[in-house]
C-alpha positions as MATLAB code, in Angstrom:
seq = 'MLSFICSWKKVTPPITLFVTLMLLSMGIFASDNDATRKINQVIQQKLDFYNQTFPEIQFVHLKNGEWQKSLQALELFIGYQATNLDYEHPADLRETLLFATIDKIRMMLVNGIPSSYLFKVGEIPAATRKHVCVITFNPIKNVSSNRVATQSFIDLPENVVTSVPEEKYLDKEQHLDFIIDHEAFHCVDTFHFGGIPMSENAFSTQHTCFMRESQADMFAIAMHIKRQRKITPYVNNIVMIRGMTLLNGECQHNSTEAIQLFTSTNIEEIISSSPGDLLSKVKNDYKAIAPGYHEFVTYMKASIEAMKQLGIEPIEMISSLSN';
ca = [
      14.396  -13.776   14.186;
      11.291  -14.846   11.968;
      11.273  -18.352   14.019;
       9.736  -16.288   16.933;
       6.666  -15.825   15.161;
       5.746  -19.503   14.165;
       7.549  -21.217   17.274;
       6.943  -19.078   20.053;
       5.946  -21.105   23.240;
       2.520  -20.268   24.588;
       2.753  -18.121   27.709;
       0.475  -16.887   30.406;
      -1.509  -13.742   29.650;
       0.488  -11.495   32.265;
       3.094  -11.541   29.443;
       0.883   -9.172   27.481;
       1.675   -6.258   29.789;
       5.445   -6.854   29.332;
       5.032   -7.030   25.563;
       3.096   -3.761   25.602;
       5.603   -2.036   27.773;
       8.463   -3.287   25.518;
       6.702   -2.061   22.294;
       6.107    1.530   23.971;
       9.778    1.615   25.160;
      11.571    0.673   21.938;
       8.321    1.711   19.599;
       6.648   -0.760   17.597;
       8.258    1.328   15.051;
      11.865    2.476   14.736;
      12.582    5.553   16.814;
      11.926    9.160   15.218;
      14.593   11.917   15.161;
      13.878   15.389   15.049;
      13.780   15.780   11.232;
      10.879   13.215   10.916;
       9.052   13.452   13.945;
       6.683   16.206   12.726;
       5.860   14.289    9.632;
       5.167   11.100   11.509;
       2.909   12.839   14.047;
       0.950   13.623   10.596;
       0.984   10.057    9.668;
      -0.379    8.954   12.859;
      -3.177   11.451   12.692;
      -4.053    9.777    9.267;
      -3.974    6.413   10.610;
      -6.076    7.568   13.735;
      -8.775    8.749   11.155;
      -8.583    5.224    9.515;
      -8.644    3.599   13.110;
     -11.772    5.403   13.806;
     -13.206    4.756   10.434;
     -12.683    1.106   10.457;
     -12.939   -0.148   13.502;
     -12.183   -3.751   12.845;
      -8.635   -3.062   11.758;
      -5.903   -1.558   13.654;
      -3.709    0.567   11.391;
       0.068    0.895   12.220;
       2.871    2.683   10.644;
       6.045    0.402   10.445;
       8.748    3.145   10.342;
      11.966    2.958    8.721;
      15.373    3.051   10.720;
      16.687   -0.060   12.277;
      14.645   -2.472   10.520;
      15.527   -5.526   12.521;
      14.007   -3.889   15.602;
      10.764   -2.889   13.379;
      10.359   -6.503   12.374;
      10.961   -7.953   16.182;
       8.473   -5.469   17.483;
       5.730   -6.406   14.410;
       6.086  -10.260   15.580;
       5.378   -9.174   19.196;
       2.496   -6.885   17.968;
       0.778   -9.462   15.843;
       1.217  -12.596   18.180;
       1.868  -16.431   18.119;
       0.568  -18.082   14.789;
      -0.703  -14.769   12.968;
      -2.088  -15.204    9.710;
      -1.268  -12.822    6.552;
      -4.839  -12.221    4.683;
      -3.123  -10.743    1.598;
      -3.233  -14.240   -0.393;
      -5.814  -16.819   -0.516;
      -3.978  -19.865    0.778;
      -4.497  -23.539    2.283;
      -4.016  -23.793    6.087;
      -0.986  -25.745    5.786;
       0.838  -22.738    3.967;
       0.085  -20.299    6.687;
       3.596  -20.304    7.930;
       5.050  -20.093    4.526;
       3.092  -16.976    3.709;
       3.744  -15.687    7.005;
       7.758  -15.991    6.336;
       7.487  -14.682    2.657;
       5.320  -11.873    4.113;
       7.847  -10.813    6.574;
      10.776  -11.047    4.470;
       9.000   -8.506    1.870;
       8.350   -6.221    4.618;
      11.909   -6.432    5.376;
      12.748   -5.341    1.795;
      10.323   -2.635    1.615;
      11.624   -1.166    4.849;
      15.345   -1.368    3.657;
      14.348    0.434    0.376;
      11.824    2.785    1.874;
       9.257    1.655   -0.608;
       5.359    2.425    0.664;
       3.290   -0.933    1.069;
       0.531   -2.371    3.245;
      -0.420   -5.873    4.756;
      -3.392   -7.339    6.432;
      -2.951   -9.721    9.387;
      -5.185  -11.696   11.421;
      -3.496  -11.488   14.843;
      -2.546  -14.763   16.661;
      -2.296  -15.649   20.205;
      -1.218  -13.097   22.808;
      -0.728  -10.047   20.266;
       0.007   -6.690   21.720;
      -2.574   -5.474   19.216;
      -5.810   -4.321   20.401;
      -7.724   -5.711   17.384;
      -8.315   -8.865   15.679;
      -6.987   -7.457   12.389;
      -3.880   -5.327   11.804;
      -2.975   -3.370    8.764;
       0.846   -2.665    8.817;
       1.843    0.210    6.608;
       5.448    0.782    5.588;
       6.448    4.256    4.474;
       9.572    6.593    4.596;
       8.542    9.994    4.593;
      12.136   11.318    4.008;
      12.275    9.117    0.747;
       9.107    9.877   -0.457;
       7.601   12.879    0.543;
      10.422   15.415    1.883;
       9.883   17.803   -1.102;
       7.760   18.148   -4.195;
      10.550   16.875   -6.205;
      11.435   13.870   -4.156;
       7.601   13.131   -4.158;
       7.525   13.165   -7.895;
      10.974   11.349   -8.233;
      10.049    8.669   -5.902;
       6.513    8.139   -7.587;
       7.490    7.910  -11.147;
      10.665    6.179  -10.528;
      12.637    7.613  -13.395;
      16.184    8.853  -13.516;
      16.908   12.249  -11.828;
      17.776   13.968  -15.215;
      14.269   12.922  -16.608;
      12.460   14.321  -13.489;
      14.454   17.762  -13.609;
      13.055   18.149  -17.214;
       9.616   18.082  -15.638;
       8.204   21.662  -15.221;
       7.974   22.366  -11.185;
       4.180   22.946  -11.778;
       3.732   19.194  -12.704;
       5.483   18.233   -9.634;
       3.362   16.363   -6.952;
       2.437   18.475   -3.767;
       4.412   16.477   -0.953;
       1.651   17.274    1.735;
      -1.207   15.911   -0.518;
       1.007   13.295   -1.940;
       1.468   11.975    1.848;
      -2.330   11.983    1.864;
      -2.372    9.845   -1.124;
       0.045    7.200   -0.184;
      -1.483    6.653    3.229;
      -5.251    6.435    1.513;
      -3.966    4.051   -1.124;
      -2.239    1.674    1.354;
      -5.150    1.635    3.836;
      -7.489    0.911    0.751;
      -5.460   -2.209    0.352;
      -5.873   -3.444    3.776;
      -9.687   -2.384    3.750;
     -10.353   -4.202    0.401;
      -8.921   -7.163    1.612;
     -10.785   -7.502    4.783;
     -14.089   -7.160    3.061;
     -13.360   -8.883   -0.387;
     -10.634  -11.356    0.730;
      -7.110  -11.664   -0.426;
      -5.640  -12.163   -4.117;
      -7.489  -15.675   -4.881;
      -5.651  -18.822   -5.833;
      -5.916  -19.681   -9.598;
      -4.926  -22.102  -12.048;
      -4.160  -19.305  -14.520;
      -0.717  -18.457  -14.931;
      -0.963  -14.635  -14.579;
      -3.952  -14.518  -12.491;
      -2.139  -12.763   -9.510;
      -0.856  -10.193  -11.725;
      -4.301   -9.667  -13.069;
      -5.675   -9.145   -9.832;
      -3.101   -6.939   -8.530;
      -3.387   -4.577  -11.713;
      -7.303   -4.298  -10.867;
      -6.685   -3.740   -7.162;
      -3.804   -1.124   -7.705;
      -6.161    0.704  -10.273;
      -9.023    0.505   -7.480;
      -6.384    1.795   -4.721;
      -5.665    4.892   -6.872;
      -9.292    5.466   -7.340;
      -9.928    5.494   -3.676;
      -7.093    7.731   -2.871;
      -8.006   10.271   -5.523;
     -11.531   10.116   -4.181;
     -10.362   10.812   -0.818;
      -8.181   13.682   -2.104;
     -11.077   15.216   -4.006;
     -13.585   14.765   -0.950;
     -10.571   16.560    1.294;
     -10.040   19.412   -1.271;
     -13.594   19.704   -2.472;
     -12.413   20.096   -6.065;
     -10.087   18.508   -8.782;
      -6.798   20.134   -7.894;
      -3.599   20.167  -10.125;
      -2.292   17.342   -7.805;
      -4.978   14.891   -9.684;
      -4.101   16.229  -12.980;
      -0.335   15.468  -12.289;
      -1.187   11.988  -10.804;
      -3.042   11.180  -13.956;
      -0.054   12.364  -16.080;
       2.476   10.537  -13.986;
       0.360    7.084  -13.935;
       0.215    7.198  -17.925;
       3.994    7.299  -17.968;
       4.408    3.946  -16.652;
       5.703    2.505  -19.841;
       8.740    4.411  -19.025;
       9.573    3.062  -15.679;
       8.873   -0.666  -16.504;
       5.674   -0.696  -14.159;
       2.829   -0.766  -16.761;
       0.811   -2.740  -14.028;
       0.450    0.803  -12.402;
      -1.314    2.265  -15.307;
      -4.485    3.397  -13.507;
      -5.220    6.497  -15.601;
      -8.438    5.210  -16.951;
      -9.613    4.259  -13.519;
      -8.838    7.603  -12.025;
     -10.621    9.378  -14.797;
     -13.826    7.600  -13.817;
     -13.861    9.645  -10.854;
     -12.430   12.928  -12.365;
     -15.452   13.110  -14.890;
     -18.020   12.427  -12.708;
     -20.110   14.623  -10.223;
     -17.801   15.535   -7.475;
     -20.398   16.443   -5.077;
     -21.442   12.905   -4.812;
     -17.699   12.078   -3.828;
     -17.535   15.143   -1.534;
     -20.881   13.989    0.258;
     -19.933   10.255    0.562;
     -18.093    8.548    3.570;
     -14.828    6.572    3.345;
     -17.019    3.388    3.406;
     -19.372    4.644    0.521;
     -16.349    5.610   -1.405;
     -14.907    1.914   -1.170;
     -18.444    0.770   -2.462;
     -18.186    3.181   -5.226;
     -14.694    2.193   -6.308;
     -15.549   -1.440   -6.330;
     -18.956   -0.882   -8.296;
     -17.585    1.664  -10.858;
     -14.435    0.111  -11.702;
     -16.560   -3.033  -12.834;
     -17.174   -0.873  -16.094;
     -13.702   -1.013  -17.416;
     -12.133   -3.851  -15.381;
     -10.260   -6.021  -17.890;
     -10.956   -9.660  -18.312;
      -8.069  -12.211  -17.933;
      -7.170  -12.766  -21.472;
      -7.683   -8.780  -22.087;
      -4.959   -8.049  -19.403;
      -2.605  -10.740  -20.664;
      -2.947   -9.014  -24.078;
      -2.342   -5.568  -22.751;
       0.578   -6.556  -20.630;
       2.328   -8.457  -23.521;
       1.835   -5.285  -25.900;
       2.949   -3.136  -23.209;
       6.228   -5.158  -22.553;
       6.869   -5.214  -26.245;
       6.705   -1.451  -26.297;
       8.900   -1.314  -23.204;
      11.471   -3.280  -25.073;
      11.440   -1.182  -28.224;
      12.040    1.896  -25.770;
      14.783   -0.218  -24.211;
      13.223   -0.264  -20.898;
      13.543   -3.509  -18.773;
      10.009   -4.527  -17.253;
      10.139   -5.267  -13.490;
      10.457   -8.770  -12.685;
       6.893   -9.358  -11.542;
       5.756   -8.772  -15.285;
       8.605   -9.809  -17.331;
       7.512  -13.443  -17.468;
       4.440  -12.467  -19.301;
       6.498  -11.937  -22.529;
       7.567  -15.578  -22.648;
];
């Protein structure tokens, strides 16, 4: 299947109409059932907002279901010789990165994990803009109830989640907003500031990912405050959960300090700012707490050691830092 994206023969422009009709008939995304149609409409409304706010990028939701059909549709959508922009790379590795990215999307679809990817479209795409932000998000696995929203986000065993007071659960509607805002930020961030840069430092990718995850949380919380016009219990619960990352092996998601930059500021400034202004504010304000490379490595090694003392296995992405 993936060979289609890299070896598709050039065809004449009329095929574009056929491709568009094909996507409409099968859905660029897996088809909805009655249980998910309403919530997918809410997601689409969110994406429509971002499509209007950032017209350089086309935001699309790659739905779960039959992931093979979803990936086939994605390949048609981004066109022949498309380029993934999430990581800086030399031109001769374009195809390799594209294969790796599509495989990662497959994994996220199969496991129902929210994620986002920015592509520059290739030749004869079905997309109507030059850049496409692909968001994977399974609402049933992530926001079907307050408890599900909390458990999927905290990623801890069910018996641990049941011990959490219900007032500390994440509100499912507000969490849906948070996830889309968070993932949209990643695409807009990459579009304006480039992908994760190449480096000779062994853990440079993890360092950059840590900072960008914190910034995405900052932006999502800022959009929440702007939408609600106040700091809500949801914000406080997010801060609490992000502070528990040592317990689920994902200390690279500890964004508590970053989020508190916005919870301790004048919220009127946030409320009156546009999404574009909030993007700039996130990038500027985060500089005050951004860890240097060696500071980050020291933090991660200390966190991994603490996790081991607790009997918790770090995720594969960061476990190499303990060596």
